[in-house]
Amino acid sequence: MVAELLAMTLLRAQAAAAAAVLLVLLLRGPARRLIGPRLAYRLWALTPVAAIATVFPSLSETLGSGQPPTLMGEEHAVALLAAWLVGAVALATAILLQERAFRARAEARRAGPAVMGVFWPRIVLPADFATRFDAEARRMIDLHERTHIKRGDPIANLAIAGVQVLGWCNPLIHLGALCARLDQEMACDATVLGLRPELRRTYALALVEAHTLRQGSPLACFWAAHPLLLRVKLLARPEPSPRRQAVGAAAIVLLALVTAGGVWTVTPRGPLPPHDVSWPGRPIAEAPVDGINLPTIHRR
């Protein structure tokens, strides 16, 4: 019974996360135009919010109006959980190996510009960094990577990788992780240009120059690991007004609450069947009430 409940919770979480990813994919483009890349990136918080909401008892469970449907036997549930665990361990191992290879390249100065490390992040630069970029471009790249650290993006990358591991069998989770990393870079671009708006052209040229260095890691904040055209195009857009950003932030919080509430109210549990399980033509068993035997009632 425990394995069956865990398997059902896992399936519900996967479905809720996939629905949240689809919602964010629909909203992220318009959100970038209306409230800017920084707030649009925060929309990805809806995915873990939706998944976590499935862990709590649904509305029907809270009201006691339903019971879990039996969709699989205990043996099937155990097999499902075992397969999921094997896949999760395999993907986590692959990510760790990829991170180890990236660290080896970084130590040999064959990787970067990037931020490496989660809890103790540091900036890594390629060997030709000083000759490949001029002084102004180097300052912009350094500011970009330091902004990643201040924003806590390395920890966010760990969370994104963790969601991928938990949802390794869900293609939408991997698509969402890819788009979330792209939105993270655009949010960092917007933060840097908010500090130095007069250097948009220099920033764009440095981005173009670095874009041929594409070897990264799922846990690293990598300067040139994402589509160039979209990022350069966004550099020309003006910063949204403070009022619009405030409204956008409030809208995202409200949307997160609505998402959690919507998942909570979605009831995969049907109503309880009636307790009268007698067959037509067969009598309902007599039951004494206060010591009095009721007469037998026959269905017709």
PDB file of N, CA and C in Angstrom, residues 133-134 136-145 147-148 184-194 196-210 223 228 231-232 234-236:
ATOM      1  N   PHE A 133      39.676  39.429 -25.629  1.00  0.00           N
ATOM      2  CA  PHE A 133      38.739  40.511 -25.315  1.00  0.00           C
ATOM      3  C   PHE A 133      39.508  41.756 -24.919  1.00  0.00           C
ATOM      4  N   ASP A 134      38.969  42.913 -25.316  1.00  0.00           N
ATOM      5  CA  ASP A 134      39.597  44.157 -24.897  1.00  0.00           C
ATOM      6  C   ASP A 134      39.232  44.452 -23.446  1.00  0.00           C
ATOM      7  N   GLU A 136      37.439  46.783 -21.949  1.00  0.00           N
ATOM      8  CA  GLU A 136      36.035  47.057 -21.619  1.00  0.00           C
ATOM      9  C   GLU A 136      35.198  45.781 -21.654  1.00  0.00           C
ATOM     10  N   ALA A 137      35.453  44.927 -22.643  1.00  0.00           N
ATOM     11  CA  ALA A 137      34.716  43.670 -22.725  1.00  0.00           C
ATOM     12  C   ALA A 137      35.046  42.780 -21.531  1.00  0.00           C
ATOM     13  N   ARG A 138      36.295  42.768 -21.106  1.00  0.00           N
ATOM     14  CA  ARG A 138      36.670  41.964 -19.945  1.00  0.00           C
ATOM     15  C   ARG A 138      35.951  42.444 -18.697  1.00  0.00           C
ATOM     16  N   ARG A 139      35.801  43.746 -18.557  1.00  0.00           N
ATOM     17  CA  ARG A 139      35.073  44.275 -17.401  1.00  0.00           C
ATOM     18  C   ARG A 139      33.599  43.876 -17.443  1.00  0.00           C
ATOM     19  N   MET A 140      33.007  43.891 -18.630  1.00  0.00           N
ATOM     20  CA  MET A 140      31.604  43.518 -18.758  1.00  0.00           C
ATOM     21  C   MET A 140      31.403  42.034 -18.449  1.00  0.00           C
ATOM     22  N   ILE A 141      32.297  41.199 -18.949  1.00  0.00           N
ATOM     23  CA  ILE A 141      32.199  39.762 -18.682  1.00  0.00           C
ATOM     24  C   ILE A 141      32.374  39.489 -17.187  1.00  0.00           C
ATOM     25  N   ASP A 142      33.336  40.159 -16.587  1.00  0.00           N
ATOM     26  CA  ASP A 142      33.555  39.983 -15.149  1.00  0.00           C
ATOM     27  C   ASP A 142      32.327  40.420 -14.361  1.00  0.00           C
ATOM     28  N   LEU A 143      31.712  41.542 -14.767  1.00  0.00           N
ATOM     29  CA  LEU A 143      30.512  42.012 -14.090  1.00  0.00           C
ATOM     30  C   LEU A 143      29.364  41.023 -14.272  1.00  0.00           C
ATOM     31  N   HIS A 144      29.257  40.455 -15.458  1.00  0.00           N
ATOM     32  CA  HIS A 144      28.210  39.462 -15.722  1.00  0.00           C
ATOM     33  C   HIS A 144      28.362  38.253 -14.808  1.00  0.00           C
ATOM     34  N   GLU A 145      29.561  37.715 -14.710  1.00  0.00           N
ATOM     35  CA  GLU A 145      29.767  36.518 -13.895  1.00  0.00           C
ATOM     36  C   GLU A 145      29.593  36.827 -12.405  1.00  0.00           C
ATOM     37  N   THR A 147      27.618  39.033 -11.258  1.00  0.00           N
ATOM     38  CA  THR A 147      26.171  39.192 -11.080  1.00  0.00           C
ATOM     39  C   THR A 147      25.499  37.842 -10.905  1.00  0.00           C
ATOM     40  N   HIS A 148      25.957  36.839 -11.633  1.00  0.00           N
ATOM     41  CA  HIS A 148      25.446  35.478 -11.440  1.00  0.00           C
ATOM     42  C   HIS A 148      25.609  35.049  -9.986  1.00  0.00           C
ATOM     43  N   GLN A 184      17.608  32.397 -17.423  1.00  0.00           N
ATOM     44  CA  GLN A 184      18.537  32.838 -16.387  1.00  0.00           C
ATOM     45  C   GLN A 184      19.621  33.744 -16.968  1.00  0.00           C
ATOM     46  N   GLU A 185      20.169  33.355 -18.118  1.00  0.00           N
ATOM     47  CA  GLU A 185      21.203  34.187 -18.748  1.00  0.00           C
ATOM     48  C   GLU A 185      20.639  35.532 -19.184  1.00  0.00           C
ATOM     49  N   MET A 186      19.431  35.524 -19.733  1.00  0.00           N
ATOM     50  CA  MET A 186      18.830  36.788 -20.160  1.00  0.00           C
ATOM     51  C   MET A 186      18.500  37.670 -18.961  1.00  0.00           C
ATOM     52  N   ALA A 187      18.109  37.054 -17.848  1.00  0.00           N
ATOM     53  CA  ALA A 187      17.858  37.832 -16.635  1.00  0.00           C
ATOM     54  C   ALA A 187      19.154  38.455 -16.125  1.00  0.00           C
ATOM     55  N   CYS A 188      20.253  37.708 -16.204  1.00  0.00           N
ATOM     56  CA  CYS A 188      21.539  38.257 -15.785  1.00  0.00           C
ATOM     57  C   CYS A 188      21.987  39.371 -16.728  1.00  0.00           C
ATOM     58  N   ASP A 189      21.768  39.179 -18.031  1.00  0.00           N
ATOM     59  CA  ASP A 189      22.082  40.246 -18.995  1.00  0.00           C
ATOM     60  C   ASP A 189      21.344  41.531 -18.633  1.00  0.00           C
ATOM     61  N   ALA A 190      20.043  41.386 -18.341  1.00  0.00           N
ATOM     62  CA  ALA A 190      19.234  42.561 -18.010  1.00  0.00           C
ATOM     63  C   ALA A 190      19.722  43.225 -16.730  1.00  0.00           C
ATOM     64  N   THR A 191      20.162  42.429 -15.749  1.00  0.00           N
ATOM     65  CA  THR A 191      20.665  42.992 -14.497  1.00  0.00           C
ATOM     66  C   THR A 191      21.945  43.790 -14.739  1.00  0.00           C
ATOM     67  N   VAL A 192      22.837  43.238 -15.546  1.00  0.00           N
ATOM     68  CA  VAL A 192      24.095  43.933 -15.840  1.00  0.00           C
ATOM     69  C   VAL A 192      23.840  45.232 -16.579  1.00  0.00           C
ATOM     70  N   LEU A 193      22.985  45.188 -17.584  1.00  0.00           N
ATOM     71  CA  LEU A 193      22.713  46.405 -18.359  1.00  0.00           C
ATOM     72  C   LEU A 193      21.905  47.412 -17.554  1.00  0.00           C
ATOM     73  N   GLY A 194      21.191  46.945 -16.541  1.00  0.00           N
ATOM     74  CA  GLY A 194      20.543  47.890 -15.643  1.00  0.00           C
ATOM     75  C   GLY A 194      21.564  48.688 -14.854  1.00  0.00           C
ATOM     76  N   ARG A 196      24.828  49.164 -16.098  1.00  0.00           N
ATOM     77  CA  ARG A 196      25.640  49.892 -17.089  1.00  0.00           C
ATOM     78  C   ARG A 196      24.887  50.009 -18.410  1.00  0.00           C
ATOM     79  N   PRO A 197      23.808  50.769 -18.469  1.00  0.00           N
ATOM     80  CA  PRO A 197      22.991  50.822 -19.700  1.00  0.00           C
ATOM     81  C   PRO A 197      23.716  51.449 -20.883  1.00  0.00           C
ATOM     82  N   GLU A 198      24.732  52.238 -20.639  1.00  0.00           N
ATOM     83  CA  GLU A 198      25.436  52.906 -21.736  1.00  0.00           C
ATOM     84  C   GLU A 198      26.366  51.964 -22.498  1.00  0.00           C
ATOM     85  N   LEU A 199      26.536  50.754 -22.009  1.00  0.00           N
ATOM     86  CA  LEU A 199      27.491  49.829 -22.618  1.00  0.00           C
ATOM     87  C   LEU A 199      26.796  48.663 -23.315  1.00  0.00           C
ATOM     88  N   ARG A 200      25.614  48.907 -23.852  1.00  0.00           N
ATOM     89  CA  ARG A 200      24.890  47.835 -24.526  1.00  0.00           C
ATOM     90  C   ARG A 200      25.660  47.303 -25.731  1.00  0.00           C
ATOM     91  N   ARG A 201      26.229  48.191 -26.530  1.00  0.00           N
ATOM     92  CA  ARG A 201      26.948  47.751 -27.721  1.00  0.00           C
ATOM     93  C   ARG A 201      28.191  46.940 -27.340  1.00  0.00           C
ATOM     94  N   THR A 202      28.937  47.420 -26.370  1.00  0.00           N
ATOM     95  CA  THR A 202      30.127  46.684 -25.921  1.00  0.00           C
ATOM     96  C   THR A 202      29.747  45.316 -25.387  1.00  0.00           C
ATOM     97  N   TYR A 203      28.663  45.274 -24.665  1.00  0.00           N
ATOM     98  CA  TYR A 203      28.193  44.007 -24.094  1.00  0.00           C
ATOM     99  C   TYR A 203      27.814  43.036 -25.210  1.00  0.00           C
ATOM    100  N   ALA A 204      27.105  43.529 -26.212  1.00  0.00           N
ATOM    101  CA  ALA A 204      26.679  42.667 -27.314  1.00  0.00           C
ATOM    102  C   ALA A 204      27.880  42.145 -28.093  1.00  0.00           C
ATOM    103  N   LEU A 205      28.874  43.012 -28.346  1.00  0.00           N
ATOM    104  CA  LEU A 205      30.060  42.566 -29.074  1.00  0.00           C
ATOM    105  C   LEU A 205      30.839  41.518 -28.287  1.00  0.00           C
ATOM    106  N   ALA A 206      30.935  41.685 -26.975  1.00  0.00           N
ATOM    107  CA  ALA A 206      31.622  40.692 -26.150  1.00  0.00           C
ATOM    108  C   ALA A 206      30.871  39.364 -26.169  1.00  0.00           C
ATOM    109  N   LEU A 207      29.548  39.432 -26.196  1.00  0.00           N
ATOM    110  CA  LEU A 207      28.740  38.215 -26.242  1.00  0.00           C
ATOM    111  C   LEU A 207      28.951  37.471 -27.555  1.00  0.00           C
ATOM    112  N   VAL A 208      29.007  38.231 -28.656  1.00  0.00           N
ATOM    113  CA  VAL A 208      29.249  37.615 -29.967  1.00  0.00           C
ATOM    114  C   VAL A 208      30.628  36.975 -30.006  1.00  0.00           C
ATOM    115  N   GLU A 209      31.631  37.668 -29.485  1.00  0.00           N
ATOM    116  CA  GLU A 209      32.998  37.164 -29.513  1.00  0.00           C
ATOM    117  C   GLU A 209      33.144  35.878 -28.700  1.00  0.00           C
ATOM    118  N   ALA A 210      32.440  35.788 -27.588  1.00  0.00           N
ATOM    119  CA  ALA A 210      32.584  34.636 -26.704  1.00  0.00           C
ATOM    120  C   ALA A 210      31.698  33.476 -27.098  1.00  0.00           C
ATOM    121  N   TRP A 223      28.760  31.753 -19.841  1.00  0.00           N
ATOM    122  CA  TRP A 223      28.538  33.012 -20.560  1.00  0.00           C
ATOM    123  C   TRP A 223      27.921  32.806 -21.932  1.00  0.00           C
ATOM    124  N   LEU A 228      22.441  32.888 -29.341  1.00  0.00           N
ATOM    125  CA  LEU A 228      23.013  34.235 -29.395  1.00  0.00           C
ATOM    126  C   LEU A 228      22.006  35.270 -29.857  1.00  0.00           C
ATOM    127  N   ARG A 231      19.466  36.628 -27.307  1.00  0.00           N
ATOM    128  CA  ARG A 231      20.071  37.424 -26.237  1.00  0.00           C
ATOM    129  C   ARG A 231      20.478  38.803 -26.748  1.00  0.00           C
ATOM    130  N   VAL A 232      21.079  38.853 -27.925  1.00  0.00           N
ATOM    131  CA  VAL A 232      21.486  40.153 -28.486  1.00  0.00           C
ATOM    132  C   VAL A 232      20.263  41.004 -28.791  1.00  0.00           C
ATOM    133  N   LEU A 234      17.433  41.024 -27.233  1.00  0.00           N
ATOM    134  CA  LEU A 234      16.873  41.548 -25.994  1.00  0.00           C
ATOM    135  C   LEU A 234      17.695  42.693 -25.418  1.00  0.00           C
ATOM    136  N   LEU A 235      18.983  42.757 -25.791  1.00  0.00           N
ATOM    137  CA  LEU A 235      19.817  43.835 -25.254  1.00  0.00           C
ATOM    138  C   LEU A 235      19.333  45.206 -25.711  1.00  0.00           C
ATOM    139  N   ALA A 236      18.637  45.249 -26.843  1.00  0.00           N
ATOM    140  CA  ALA A 236      18.182  46.536 -27.376  1.00  0.00           C
ATOM    141  C   ALA A 236      16.872  47.003 -26.742  1.00  0.00           C
TER     142      ALA A 236
END
